[in-house]
CSV table of C-alpha atoms in Angstrom, one decimal:
chain,number,residue,atom,x,y,z
A,1,MET,CA,90.3,-72.0,165.1
A,2,HIS,CA,89.0,-73.5,161.9
A,3,VAL,CA,90.3,-76.9,160.9
A,4,GLU,CA,90.4,-77.8,157.3
A,5,GLU,CA,88.9,-81.2,156.4
A,6,HIS,CA,90.0,-83.3,153.4
A,7,PHE,CA,87.2,-84.4,151.1
A,8,THR,CA,86.8,-86.4,147.9
A,9,PRO,CA,84.0,-86.2,145.4
A,10,LYS,CA,82.4,-89.2,147.2
A,11,THR,CA,82.6,-87.7,150.7
A,12,TRP,CA,81.7,-84.1,149.6
A,13,PRO,CA,78.3,-83.3,151.2
A,14,GLU,CA,75.3,-82.3,149.1
A,15,GLY,CA,74.7,-78.6,149.6
A,16,PRO,CA,78.1,-77.8,151.0
A,17,GLU,CA,77.3,-74.1,151.2
A,18,ARG,CA,74.8,-74.9,154.0
A,19,ALA,CA,76.4,-77.9,155.6
A,20,THR,CA,77.7,-76.1,158.6
A,21,LEU,CA,76.2,-73.7,161.1
A,22,GLU,CA,78.7,-71.1,160.0
A,23,GLY,CA,77.6,-71.4,156.5
A,24,LYS,CA,73.9,-71.0,157.5
A,25,ASN,CA,74.8,-67.9,159.5
A,26,LYS,CA,76.6,-66.4,156.5
A,27,PHE,CA,73.4,-66.9,154.4
A,28,LEU,CA,71.3,-65.1,157.1
A,29,GLY,CA,73.7,-62.2,157.2
A,30,PHE,CA,73.8,-62.0,153.4
A,31,TRP,CA,70.0,-61.7,153.0
A,32,PHE,CA,69.9,-58.9,155.5
A,33,PHE,CA,72.7,-57.2,153.5
A,34,LEU,CA,70.9,-57.8,150.2
A,35,GLY,CA,67.7,-56.3,151.7
A,36,GLY,CA,69.5,-53.1,152.4
A,37,GLU,CA,71.0,-53.0,148.9
A,38,THR,CA,67.6,-53.5,147.4
A,39,VAL,CA,66.1,-50.6,149.3
A,40,LEU,CA,69.1,-48.4,148.3
A,41,PHE,CA,68.7,-49.2,144.6
A,42,ALA,CA,65.0,-48.7,144.8
A,43,SER,CA,65.6,-45.2,146.1
A,44,LEU,CA,68.0,-44.5,143.2
A,45,PHE,CA,65.5,-45.7,140.7
A,46,ALA,CA,62.8,-43.6,142.2
A,47,THR,CA,65.1,-40.6,142.1
A,48,TYR,CA,66.1,-41.2,138.5
A,49,LEU,CA,62.4,-41.5,137.4
A,50,ALA,CA,61.6,-38.3,139.2
A,51,LEU,CA,64.5,-36.4,137.5
A,52,LYS,CA,64.9,-37.9,134.1
A,53,ASP,CA,63.0,-35.1,132.4
A,54,LYS,CA,64.5,-32.3,134.5
A,55,VAL,CA,66.8,-30.4,132.1
A,56,PRO,CA,67.6,-26.6,132.0
A,57,SER,CA,65.8,-25.9,128.7
A,58,LYS,CA,64.1,-27.5,125.8
A,59,ASP,CA,67.4,-27.5,123.9
A,60,SER,CA,69.3,-29.4,126.6
A,61,ILE,CA,70.6,-32.9,126.1
A,62,VAL,CA,68.0,-35.6,126.8
A,63,SER,CA,68.2,-39.4,126.7
A,64,THR,CA,67.2,-39.8,123.1
A,65,ASP,CA,70.1,-37.6,122.1
A,66,ILE,CA,72.9,-39.7,123.5
A,67,PHE,CA,71.8,-43.2,124.6
A,68,ASP,CA,73.3,-45.9,122.4
A,69,LEU,CA,71.1,-49.0,122.6
A,70,LYS,CA,73.7,-51.1,120.8
A,71,LEU,CA,76.3,-50.5,123.4
A,72,ALA,CA,73.8,-51.0,126.2
A,73,PHE,CA,72.7,-54.3,124.6
A,74,ILE,CA,76.3,-55.5,124.4
A,75,MET,CA,76.8,-54.6,128.0
A,76,THR,CA,73.6,-56.6,128.9
A,77,ILE,CA,74.8,-59.7,127.0
A,78,LEU,CA,78.2,-59.6,128.7
A,79,LEU,CA,76.7,-59.3,132.2
A,80,LEU,CA,73.9,-61.9,131.6
A,81,THR,CA,76.5,-64.3,130.1
A,82,SER,CA,78.7,-63.8,133.2
A,83,SER,CA,75.7,-64.8,135.3
A,84,ILE,CA,75.4,-68.1,133.4
A,85,THR,CA,79.2,-68.8,133.8
A,86,SER,CA,78.9,-68.2,137.5
A,87,VAL,CA,76.1,-70.8,137.6
A,88,TYR,CA,78.5,-73.3,136.0
A,89,ALA,CA,81.1,-72.4,138.5
A,90,ILE,CA,78.8,-73.2,141.5
A,91,TYR,CA,77.7,-76.4,139.8
A,92,HIS,CA,81.3,-77.6,139.8
A,93,MET,CA,81.7,-76.4,143.4
A,94,LYS,CA,78.8,-78.5,144.4
A,95,ASN,CA,80.4,-81.5,142.6
A,96,PHE,CA,83.8,-80.9,144.3
A,97,HIS,CA,85.6,-79.9,141.0
A,98,PHE,CA,87.8,-77.0,142.3
A,99,LYS,CA,89.8,-76.4,139.1
A,100,LYS,CA,86.7,-76.3,136.9
A,101,MET,CA,85.0,-73.9,139.3
A,102,GLN,CA,88.0,-71.7,139.2
A,103,ALA,CA,88.1,-71.8,135.4
A,104,TRP,CA,84.4,-70.7,135.2
A,105,LEU,CA,84.9,-68.0,137.7
A,106,PHE,CA,87.8,-66.7,135.7
A,107,ILE,CA,85.5,-66.5,132.6
A,108,THR,CA,83.0,-64.7,134.8
A,109,VAL,CA,85.6,-62.1,135.9
A,110,ALA,CA,86.7,-61.6,132.3
A,111,LEU,CA,83.1,-60.9,131.2
A,112,GLY,CA,82.6,-58.6,134.1
A,113,LEU,CA,85.7,-56.6,133.2
A,114,GLY,CA,84.4,-56.4,129.6
A,115,PHE,CA,81.2,-54.9,131.0
A,116,LEU,CA,83.2,-52.4,133.0
A,117,GLY,CA,85.3,-51.4,130.0
A,118,CYS,CA,82.1,-50.7,128.0
A,119,GLU,CA,80.7,-48.6,130.8
A,120,ILE,CA,83.9,-46.6,131.2
A,121,TYR,CA,83.9,-45.9,127.5
A,122,GLU,CA,80.2,-45.0,127.6
A,123,PHE,CA,80.8,-42.4,130.3
A,124,TRP,CA,83.9,-41.0,128.5
A,125,HIS,CA,81.9,-40.8,125.3
A,126,TYR,CA,79.0,-38.9,126.8
A,127,THR,CA,81.3,-36.5,128.6
A,128,HIS,CA,83.7,-35.7,125.7
A,129,GLU,CA,81.4,-36.0,122.7
A,130,TYR,CA,78.2,-34.4,124.1
A,131,ASP,CA,79.6,-32.5,127.1
A,132,PHE,CA,77.1,-34.5,129.2
A,133,GLY,CA,78.7,-34.4,132.7
A,134,PHE,CA,77.5,-35.2,136.1
A,135,THR,CA,76.5,-31.5,136.8
A,136,THR,CA,75.0,-30.8,133.4
A,137,SER,CA,71.5,-31.2,134.6
A,138,ALA,CA,69.4,-33.0,137.2
A,139,PHE,CA,68.9,-35.7,134.6
A,140,SER,CA,72.6,-36.3,134.1
A,141,SER,CA,73.2,-36.4,137.9
A,142,ALA,CA,70.5,-39.0,138.3
A,143,PHE,CA,71.8,-41.0,135.4
A,144,TYR,CA,75.5,-41.1,136.5
A,145,THR,CA,74.5,-41.8,140.1
A,146,LEU,CA,72.3,-44.8,139.3
A,147,VAL,CA,74.4,-46.3,136.6
A,148,GLY,CA,77.7,-45.4,138.2
A,149,PHE,CA,76.6,-46.8,141.6
A,150,HIS,CA,75.8,-50.1,139.8
A,151,GLY,CA,79.2,-50.0,138.2
A,152,GLY,CA,80.7,-49.6,141.7
A,153,HIS,CA,78.9,-52.7,142.7
A,154,VAL,CA,80.3,-54.6,139.7
A,155,VAL,CA,83.8,-53.5,140.8
A,156,PHE,CA,83.0,-54.8,144.4
A,157,GLY,CA,81.6,-58.1,143.0
A,158,LEU,CA,84.7,-58.7,140.8
A,159,SER,CA,87.0,-57.9,143.7
A,160,TRP,CA,85.1,-60.3,145.9
A,161,ILE,CA,85.4,-63.2,143.4
A,162,ILE,CA,89.0,-62.4,142.5
A,163,ALA,CA,90.0,-62.3,146.2
A,164,LEU,CA,88.3,-65.7,146.8
A,165,MET,CA,90.1,-67.2,143.8
A,166,VAL,CA,93.5,-66.0,144.8
A,167,ARG,CA,93.1,-66.7,148.5
A,168,ASN,CA,92.0,-70.3,148.0
A,169,ALA,CA,94.1,-71.1,144.9
A,170,ASN,CA,96.3,-73.5,146.9
A,171,ARG,CA,93.7,-74.5,149.4
A,172,GLY,CA,91.0,-76.2,147.3
A,173,LEU,CA,87.5,-76.5,148.5
A,174,SER,CA,86.3,-76.9,152.0
A,175,LEU,CA,83.1,-76.4,154.0
A,176,PHE,CA,84.7,-73.2,155.2
A,177,ASN,CA,85.1,-71.5,151.8
A,178,ALA,CA,82.2,-73.2,149.9
A,179,PRO,CA,79.6,-70.7,151.4
A,180,LYS,CA,81.9,-67.8,150.5
A,181,PHE,CA,82.0,-68.8,146.8
A,182,TYR,CA,78.3,-69.5,146.8
A,183,LEU,CA,77.4,-66.1,148.3
A,184,ALA,CA,79.7,-64.3,145.9
A,185,SER,CA,77.8,-65.9,143.1
A,186,LEU,CA,74.5,-64.9,144.5
A,187,TYR,CA,75.7,-61.3,144.9
A,188,TRP,CA,76.8,-61.4,141.2
A,189,HIS,CA,73.3,-62.5,140.2
A,190,PHE,CA,71.8,-59.6,142.2
A,191,ILE,CA,74.1,-57.2,140.3
A,192,ASP,CA,72.8,-58.8,137.0
A,193,VAL,CA,69.2,-58.4,138.0
A,194,VAL,CA,69.7,-54.8,138.9
A,195,TRP,CA,71.3,-54.2,135.5
A,196,VAL,CA,68.2,-55.7,133.7
A,197,PHE,CA,66.1,-53.1,135.5
A,198,ILE,CA,68.6,-50.3,134.5
A,199,PHE,CA,68.6,-51.5,130.9
A,200,THR,CA,64.8,-51.4,130.9
A,201,VAL,CA,64.1,-48.2,132.9
A,202,VAL,CA,67.1,-46.1,131.8
A,203,TYR,CA,67.9,-47.2,128.2
A,204,LEU,CA,64.7,-48.7,126.7
A,205,MET,CA,62.3,-46.2,128.4
A,206,GLY,CA,64.8,-43.4,127.7
A,207,MET,CA,64.5,-44.0,123.9
A,208,VAL,CA,60.7,-43.8,124.0
């Protein structure tokens, strides 16, 4: 059974996310998990690159017809900013400032929800304005699979952070939950890095 310890800023250890064997084991498991996720996204990128020019005819919808770089840029700013706010959250976690950490995590979640709102609008717009659905072409299937799969990971990341915030709202920080907050932040950074690749490969290259 886990026993909660009471800490103060003076007694809070440096590097609390790795201060226990349990925390170190969580990191090991996380890197194995992230390795699998990297391979999975690499496969989706390879599939997209192979199918991005596969459309039924020369008059079919292609990326230059529908992609909105302004919206994609706004989505990128929202997600990258949320990565910065999560860094501030972990900074306060390492300095044993629980309320400040929670506040920055709340901002991170708000920015992540803003990103999701933009992505949902983007998919709705493509489907209703251009009749560009999942089964329209091999290109559309590859696009929705890659971008939608990333969106699913954003939902998972937000759910993870929100669950930690709610679960520990009255508990404060401990060496038991510090690794959980830290790993959730690392996962969020991973999601942001993947989006940078999506923005480059799908949207920027798609407009060339």
